[in-house]
Short mmCIF file of C-alpha atoms in Angstrom, two decimals:
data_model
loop_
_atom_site.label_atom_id
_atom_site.label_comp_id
_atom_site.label_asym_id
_atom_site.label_seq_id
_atom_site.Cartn_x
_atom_site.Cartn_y
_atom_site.Cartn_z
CA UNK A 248 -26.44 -7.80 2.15
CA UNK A 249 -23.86 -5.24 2.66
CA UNK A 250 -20.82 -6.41 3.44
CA UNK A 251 -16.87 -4.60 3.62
CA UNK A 252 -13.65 -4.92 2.38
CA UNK A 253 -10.98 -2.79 3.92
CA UNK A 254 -7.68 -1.98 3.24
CA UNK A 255 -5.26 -2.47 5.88
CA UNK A 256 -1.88 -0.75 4.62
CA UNK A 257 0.63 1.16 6.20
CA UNK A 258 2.71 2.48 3.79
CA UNK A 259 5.40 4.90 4.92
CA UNK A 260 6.08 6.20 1.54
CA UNK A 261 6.10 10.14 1.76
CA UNK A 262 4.65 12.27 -1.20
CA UNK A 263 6.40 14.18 -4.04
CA UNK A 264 3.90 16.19 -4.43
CA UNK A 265 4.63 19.36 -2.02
CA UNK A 266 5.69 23.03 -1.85
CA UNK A 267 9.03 24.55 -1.13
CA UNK A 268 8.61 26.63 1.92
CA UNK A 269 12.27 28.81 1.20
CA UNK A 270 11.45 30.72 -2.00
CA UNK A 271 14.07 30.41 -4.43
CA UNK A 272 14.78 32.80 -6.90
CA UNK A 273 12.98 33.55 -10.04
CA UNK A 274 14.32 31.93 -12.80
CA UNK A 275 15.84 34.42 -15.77
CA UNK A 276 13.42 32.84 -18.18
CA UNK A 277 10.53 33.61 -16.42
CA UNK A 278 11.15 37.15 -16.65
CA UNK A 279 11.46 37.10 -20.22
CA UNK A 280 7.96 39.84 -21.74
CA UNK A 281 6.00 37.20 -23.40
CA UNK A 282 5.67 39.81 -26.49
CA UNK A 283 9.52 38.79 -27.25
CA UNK A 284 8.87 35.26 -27.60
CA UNK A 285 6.07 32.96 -29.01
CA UNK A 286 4.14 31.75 -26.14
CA UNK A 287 5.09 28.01 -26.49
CA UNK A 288 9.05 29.23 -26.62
CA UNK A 289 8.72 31.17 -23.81
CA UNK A 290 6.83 28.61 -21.98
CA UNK A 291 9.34 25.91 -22.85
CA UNK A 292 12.27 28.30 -21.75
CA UNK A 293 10.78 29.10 -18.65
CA UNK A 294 10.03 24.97 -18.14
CA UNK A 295 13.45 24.62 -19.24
CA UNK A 296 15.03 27.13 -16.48
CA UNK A 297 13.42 25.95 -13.75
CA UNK A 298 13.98 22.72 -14.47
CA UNK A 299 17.89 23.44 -14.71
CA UNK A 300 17.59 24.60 -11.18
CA UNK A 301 15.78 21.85 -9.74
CA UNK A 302 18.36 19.17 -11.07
CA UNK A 303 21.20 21.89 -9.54
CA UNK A 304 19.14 21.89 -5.91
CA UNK A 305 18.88 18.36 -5.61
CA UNK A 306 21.70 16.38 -6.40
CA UNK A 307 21.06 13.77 -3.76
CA UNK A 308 17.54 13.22 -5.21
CA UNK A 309 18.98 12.80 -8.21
CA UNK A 310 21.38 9.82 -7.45
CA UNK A 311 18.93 8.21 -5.32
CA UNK A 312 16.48 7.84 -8.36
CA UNK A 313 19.34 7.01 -10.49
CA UNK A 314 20.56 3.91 -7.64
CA UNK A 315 16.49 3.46 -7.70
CA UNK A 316 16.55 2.44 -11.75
CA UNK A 317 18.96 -0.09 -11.48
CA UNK A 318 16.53 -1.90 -9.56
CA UNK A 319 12.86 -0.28 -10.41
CA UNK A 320 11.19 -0.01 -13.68
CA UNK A 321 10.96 4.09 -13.69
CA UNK A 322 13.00 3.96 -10.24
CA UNK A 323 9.58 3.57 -8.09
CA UNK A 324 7.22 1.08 -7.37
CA UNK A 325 4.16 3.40 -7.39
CA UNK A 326 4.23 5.19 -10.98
CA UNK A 327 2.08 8.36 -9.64
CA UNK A 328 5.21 9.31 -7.57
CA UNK A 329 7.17 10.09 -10.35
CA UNK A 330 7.64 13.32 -11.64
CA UNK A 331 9.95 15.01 -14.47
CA UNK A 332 13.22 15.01 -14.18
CA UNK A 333 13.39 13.25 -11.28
CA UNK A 334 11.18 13.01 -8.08
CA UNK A 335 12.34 14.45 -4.64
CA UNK A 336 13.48 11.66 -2.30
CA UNK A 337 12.13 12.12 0.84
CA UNK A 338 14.33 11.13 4.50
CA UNK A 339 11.89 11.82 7.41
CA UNK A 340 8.42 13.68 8.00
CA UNK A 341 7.21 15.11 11.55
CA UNK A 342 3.54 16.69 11.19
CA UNK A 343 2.92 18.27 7.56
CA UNK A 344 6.88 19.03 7.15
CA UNK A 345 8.92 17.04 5.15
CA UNK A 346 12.85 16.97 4.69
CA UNK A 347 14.35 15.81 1.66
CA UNK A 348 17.34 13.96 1.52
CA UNK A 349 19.31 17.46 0.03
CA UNK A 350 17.84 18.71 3.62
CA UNK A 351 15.33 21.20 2.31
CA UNK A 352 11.77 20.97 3.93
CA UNK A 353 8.67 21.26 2.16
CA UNK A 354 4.90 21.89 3.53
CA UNK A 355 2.77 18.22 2.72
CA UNK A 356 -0.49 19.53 1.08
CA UNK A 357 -1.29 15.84 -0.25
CA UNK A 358 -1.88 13.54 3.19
CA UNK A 359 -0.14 10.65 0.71
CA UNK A 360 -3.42 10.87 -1.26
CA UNK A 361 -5.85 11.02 1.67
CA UNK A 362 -4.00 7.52 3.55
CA UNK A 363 -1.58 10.16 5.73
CA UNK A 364 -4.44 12.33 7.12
CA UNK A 365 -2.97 12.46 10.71
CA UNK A 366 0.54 13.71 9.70
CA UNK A 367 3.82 11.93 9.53
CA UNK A 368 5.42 10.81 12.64
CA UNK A 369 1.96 10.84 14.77
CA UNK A 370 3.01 10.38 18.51
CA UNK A 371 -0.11 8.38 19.08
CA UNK A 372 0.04 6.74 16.15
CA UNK A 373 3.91 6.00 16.72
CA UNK A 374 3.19 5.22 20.28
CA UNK A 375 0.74 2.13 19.74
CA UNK A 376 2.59 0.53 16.81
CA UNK A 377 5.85 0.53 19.53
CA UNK A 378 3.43 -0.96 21.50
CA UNK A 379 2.86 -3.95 19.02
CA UNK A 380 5.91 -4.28 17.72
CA UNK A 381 7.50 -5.47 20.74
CA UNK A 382 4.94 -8.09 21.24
CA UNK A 383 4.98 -9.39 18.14
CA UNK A 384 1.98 -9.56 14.92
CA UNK A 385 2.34 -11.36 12.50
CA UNK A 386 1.95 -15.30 14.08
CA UNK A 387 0.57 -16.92 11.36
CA UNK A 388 -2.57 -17.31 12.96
CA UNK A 389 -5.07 -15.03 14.14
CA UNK A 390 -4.55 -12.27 16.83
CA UNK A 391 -6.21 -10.24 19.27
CA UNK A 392 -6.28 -6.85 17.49
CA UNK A 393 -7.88 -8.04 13.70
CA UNK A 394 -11.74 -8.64 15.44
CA UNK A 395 -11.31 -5.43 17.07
CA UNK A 396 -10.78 -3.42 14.39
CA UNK A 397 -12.99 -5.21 12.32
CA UNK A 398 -16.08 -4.55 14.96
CA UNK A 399 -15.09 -0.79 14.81
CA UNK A 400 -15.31 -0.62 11.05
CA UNK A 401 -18.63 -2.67 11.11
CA UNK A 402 -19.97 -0.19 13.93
CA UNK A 403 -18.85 3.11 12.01
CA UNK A 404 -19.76 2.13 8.38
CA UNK A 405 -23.01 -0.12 10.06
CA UNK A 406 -21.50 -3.08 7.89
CA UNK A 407 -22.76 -6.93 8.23
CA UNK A 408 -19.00 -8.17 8.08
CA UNK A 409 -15.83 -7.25 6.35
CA UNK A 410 -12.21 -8.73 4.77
CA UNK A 411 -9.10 -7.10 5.53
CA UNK A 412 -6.88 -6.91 2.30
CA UNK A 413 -3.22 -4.93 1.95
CA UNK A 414 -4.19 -2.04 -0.47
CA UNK A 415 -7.33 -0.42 -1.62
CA UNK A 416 -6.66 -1.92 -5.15
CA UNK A 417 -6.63 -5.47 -3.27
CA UNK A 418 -10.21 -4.31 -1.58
CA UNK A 419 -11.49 -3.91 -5.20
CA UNK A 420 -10.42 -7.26 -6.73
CA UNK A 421 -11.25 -8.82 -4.10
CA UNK A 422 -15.12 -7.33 -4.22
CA UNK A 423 -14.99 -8.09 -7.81
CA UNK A 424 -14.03 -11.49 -7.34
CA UNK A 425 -17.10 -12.14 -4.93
CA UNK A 426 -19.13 -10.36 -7.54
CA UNK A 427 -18.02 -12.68 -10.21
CA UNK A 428 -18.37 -15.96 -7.73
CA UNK A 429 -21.61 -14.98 -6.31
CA UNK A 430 -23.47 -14.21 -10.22
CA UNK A 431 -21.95 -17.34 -11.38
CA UNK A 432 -23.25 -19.82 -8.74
CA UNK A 433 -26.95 -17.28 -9.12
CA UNK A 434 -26.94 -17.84 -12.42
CA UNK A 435 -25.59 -21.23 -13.35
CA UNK A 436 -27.05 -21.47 -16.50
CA UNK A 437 -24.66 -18.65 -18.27
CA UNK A 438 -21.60 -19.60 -18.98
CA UNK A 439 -20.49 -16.78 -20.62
CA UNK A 440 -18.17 -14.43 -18.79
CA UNK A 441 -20.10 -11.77 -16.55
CA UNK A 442 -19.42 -8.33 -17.35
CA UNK A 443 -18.63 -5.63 -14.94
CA UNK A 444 -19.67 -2.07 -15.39
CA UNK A 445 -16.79 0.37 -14.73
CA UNK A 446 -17.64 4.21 -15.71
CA UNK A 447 -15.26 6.58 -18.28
CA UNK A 448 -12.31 8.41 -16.46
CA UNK A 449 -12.96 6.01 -13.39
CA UNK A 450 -10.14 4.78 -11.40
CA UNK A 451 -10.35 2.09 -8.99
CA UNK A 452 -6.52 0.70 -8.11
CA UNK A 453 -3.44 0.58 -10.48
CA UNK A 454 -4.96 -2.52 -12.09
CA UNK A 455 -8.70 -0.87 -12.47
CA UNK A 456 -8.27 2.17 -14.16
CA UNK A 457 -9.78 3.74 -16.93
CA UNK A 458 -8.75 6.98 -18.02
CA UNK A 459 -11.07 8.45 -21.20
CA UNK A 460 -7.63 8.36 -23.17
CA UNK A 461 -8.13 4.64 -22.97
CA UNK A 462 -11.95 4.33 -23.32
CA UNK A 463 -11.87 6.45 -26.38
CA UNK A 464 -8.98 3.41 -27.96
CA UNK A 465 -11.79 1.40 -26.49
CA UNK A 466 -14.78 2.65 -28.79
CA UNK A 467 -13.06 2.86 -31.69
CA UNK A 468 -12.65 -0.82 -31.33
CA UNK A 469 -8.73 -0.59 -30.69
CA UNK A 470 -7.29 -3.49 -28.64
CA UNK A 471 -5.85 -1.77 -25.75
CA UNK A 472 -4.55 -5.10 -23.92
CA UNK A 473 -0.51 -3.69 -24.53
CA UNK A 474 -1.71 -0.24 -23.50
CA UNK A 475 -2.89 -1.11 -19.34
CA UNK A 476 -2.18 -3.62 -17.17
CA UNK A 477 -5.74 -4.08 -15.79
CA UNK A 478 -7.00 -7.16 -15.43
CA UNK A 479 -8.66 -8.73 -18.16
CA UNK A 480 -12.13 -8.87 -17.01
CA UNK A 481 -14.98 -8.44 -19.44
CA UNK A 482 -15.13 -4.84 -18.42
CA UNK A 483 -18.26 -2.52 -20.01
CA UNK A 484 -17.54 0.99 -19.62
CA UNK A 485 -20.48 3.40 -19.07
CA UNK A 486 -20.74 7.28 -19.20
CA UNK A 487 -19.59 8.60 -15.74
CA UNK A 488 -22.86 10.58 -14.12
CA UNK A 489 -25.41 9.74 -17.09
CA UNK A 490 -28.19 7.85 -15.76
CA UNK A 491 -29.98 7.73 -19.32
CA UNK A 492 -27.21 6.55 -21.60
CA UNK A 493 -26.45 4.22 -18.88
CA UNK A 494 -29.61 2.70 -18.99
CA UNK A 495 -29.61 2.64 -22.90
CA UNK A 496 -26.21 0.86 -22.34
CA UNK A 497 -27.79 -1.60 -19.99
CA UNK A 498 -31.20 -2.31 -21.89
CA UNK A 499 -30.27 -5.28 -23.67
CA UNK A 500 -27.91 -7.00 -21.49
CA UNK A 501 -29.91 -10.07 -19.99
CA UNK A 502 -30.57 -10.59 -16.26
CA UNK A 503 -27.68 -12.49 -14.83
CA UNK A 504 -25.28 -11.83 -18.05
CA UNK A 505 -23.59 -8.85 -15.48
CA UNK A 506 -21.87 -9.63 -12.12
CA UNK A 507 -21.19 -6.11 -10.32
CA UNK A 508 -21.38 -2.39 -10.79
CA UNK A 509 -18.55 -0.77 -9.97
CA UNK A 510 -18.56 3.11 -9.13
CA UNK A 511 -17.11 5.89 -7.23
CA UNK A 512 -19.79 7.89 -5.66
CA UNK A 513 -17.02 11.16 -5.94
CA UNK A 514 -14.15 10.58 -9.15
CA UNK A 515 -10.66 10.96 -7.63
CA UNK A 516 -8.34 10.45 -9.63
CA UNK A 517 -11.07 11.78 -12.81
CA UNK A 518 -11.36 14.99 -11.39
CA UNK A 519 -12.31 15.32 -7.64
CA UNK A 520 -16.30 14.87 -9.59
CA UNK A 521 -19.53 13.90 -6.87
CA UNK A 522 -21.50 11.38 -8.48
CA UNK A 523 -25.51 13.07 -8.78
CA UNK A 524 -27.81 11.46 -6.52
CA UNK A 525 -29.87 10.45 -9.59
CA UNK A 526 -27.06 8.86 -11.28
CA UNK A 527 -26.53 6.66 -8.24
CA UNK A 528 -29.86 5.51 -7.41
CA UNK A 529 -30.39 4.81 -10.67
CA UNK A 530 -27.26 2.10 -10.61
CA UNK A 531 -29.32 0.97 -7.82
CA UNK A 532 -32.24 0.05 -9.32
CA UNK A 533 -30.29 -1.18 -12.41
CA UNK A 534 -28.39 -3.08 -10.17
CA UNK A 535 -31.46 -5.03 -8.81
CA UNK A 536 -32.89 -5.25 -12.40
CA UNK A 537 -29.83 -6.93 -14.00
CA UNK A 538 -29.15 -9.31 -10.89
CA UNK A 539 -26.21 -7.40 -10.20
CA UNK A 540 -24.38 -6.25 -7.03
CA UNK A 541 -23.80 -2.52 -7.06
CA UNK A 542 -20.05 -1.98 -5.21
CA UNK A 543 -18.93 1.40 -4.00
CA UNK A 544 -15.93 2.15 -3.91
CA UNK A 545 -15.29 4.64 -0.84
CA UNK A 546 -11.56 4.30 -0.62
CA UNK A 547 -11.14 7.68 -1.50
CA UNK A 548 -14.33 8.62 0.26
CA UNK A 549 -15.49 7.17 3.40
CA UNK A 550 -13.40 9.65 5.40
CA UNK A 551 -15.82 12.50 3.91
CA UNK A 552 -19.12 11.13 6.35
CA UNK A 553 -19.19 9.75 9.16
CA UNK A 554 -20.75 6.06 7.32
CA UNK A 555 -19.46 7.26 4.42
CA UNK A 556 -20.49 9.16 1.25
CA UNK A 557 -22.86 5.82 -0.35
CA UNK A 558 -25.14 6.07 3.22
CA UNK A 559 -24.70 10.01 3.50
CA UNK A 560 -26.57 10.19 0.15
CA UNK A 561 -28.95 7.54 1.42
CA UNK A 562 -27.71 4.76 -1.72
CA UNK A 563 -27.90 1.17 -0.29
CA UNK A 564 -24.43 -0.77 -1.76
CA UNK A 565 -24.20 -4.75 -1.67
CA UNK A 566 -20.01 -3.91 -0.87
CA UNK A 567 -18.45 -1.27 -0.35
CA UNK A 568 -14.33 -0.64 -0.18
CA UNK A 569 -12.87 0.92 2.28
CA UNK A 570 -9.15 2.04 3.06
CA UNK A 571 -6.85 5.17 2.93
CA UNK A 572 -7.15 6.42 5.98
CA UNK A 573 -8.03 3.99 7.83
CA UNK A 574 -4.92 1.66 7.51
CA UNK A 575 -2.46 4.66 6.10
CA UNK A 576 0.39 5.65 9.17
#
């Protein structure tokens, strides 16, 4: 069965990660001939420079971070937003354009990581939230627009059925939860907890990550439980796009002892790195051999075909995740 769980956020928060469209000037330090200065010192002073003029540019991004730590852990609630010294603080966007709140604009070249594709301040967009809003959504109950999304998703991603959730990272949980539920009542007679296969560098939500800095800590037999705050699932981390070793990994493991296989079928935050077709249909079949489900995880991805990347490479999931995009604003 293939089945879908999509993420239904609208988050408004605008990215830090742009470009200046004024060009200020160069920075002394950065004209200083390398041949006068080791390369790290001259690096540093450069770093150091331009630095110095940021904090001088943006005062008002400065106290709003500072206001933000008395209340924030790191003055954010989403830890890839910040940036050293300080990260911009952002007061409207209209399009691609951004103003900060010192009143310089700046170009977006991120989309708010692929979930602000349409632009900031979309009329249409704008136009049919206005149009909610002053009817009223959140009853308690159900409501007419939830089905009707739901049927579109089904009909563009030719899905059985699918569970909204608030955030990609929610869509994953929540798939690995079913995985989990569904192997245990399969497979009553193993109590032991199910493992879930999760690939090196793979990154799956704020609570699913696993950068190789912390799979290295991993296979050296480390504990790395004060290290990440992923959830503490028996996780069993494979080589990303290695079919064999995978395999070797997998060999032993008895049918039923492993609940899902969890993959990316194109690394995002690991590198921007397409799976190999190979690789994937070979989690397929390992999938089926192990009594496993095999989720894909197109939050990143399912803009990039029109089903998707998983059915544009002909790979047959038992869930995929879905968001981004498709609940962004």
């Amino acid at each position: 069965m293939i089945a879908g769980l999509l993420e239904n956020s609208q988050s408004l928060i605008a990215t830090s990660s742009t470009f200046l469209e004024t060009n200020p000037p160069v920075p002394v330090a950065c004209k200083i001939p390398m041949s006068q200065m080791a390369p790290s010192q001259s690096l540093q002073a450069a770093l150091s420079s331009v630095q110095e003029a940021f904090v001088k540019r943006n005062p008002q991004s400065n106290q709003a971070h500072k206001e933000a730590c008395r209340y924030f852990p790191g003055g954010n609630t989403r830890s890839v937003l910040y940036t050293t010294p300080f990260p911009l603080s952002f007061q409207s966007g209209h399009g691609s354009t951004l103003t900060s709140v010192d009143g310089d604009t700046y170009t977006d070249f991120l989309g708010e990581y692929s979930a602000g594709i349409f632009g900031h301040s979309n009329p249409q967009i704008a136009e049919a939230l206005a149009g909610v809003l002053s009817r009223g959504w959140n009853f308690g109950g159900v409501n007419s627009h939830e089905a009707i999304l739901a049927r579109k998703v089904c009909e563009r991603f030719n899905l059985e059925m699918v569970r909204f959730t608030n955030s990609g990272t929610e869509a994953n949980m929540m798939a690995l939860a079913a995985a989990l539920a569904f192997s245990a009542r399969n497979h009553p007679g193993r109590p032991e907890p199910k493992s879930i296969v999760v690939f090196s560098n793979a990154y799956h939500g704020s609570t699913l990550s696993f950068p190789n800095t912390l799979v290295d800590e991993i296979r050296r037999g480390h504990d790395v439980s004060h290290l990440t705050p992923n959830l503490p699932h028996n996780f069993l981390i494979a080589p990303w796009n290695n079919p064999a070793e995978t395999a070797e990994l997998l060999a032993t493991r008895p049918r039923g002892s492993i609940a899902a296989i969890l993959v990316e079928p194109l690394q995002g935050a690991g590198g921007c790195r397409p799976a190999s077709a190979h690789f994937l249909k070979t989690l397929r079949a390992l999938a089926d051999q192990k009594s496993a489900l095999l989720i894909v995880d197109e939050v990143m991805t399912s803009r990039l075909a029109t089903r998707g990347l998983a059915q544009e490479w002909a790979l047959r999931p038992d869930l995929i995740t879905l968001g981004k995009w498709i609940g962004g604003v």
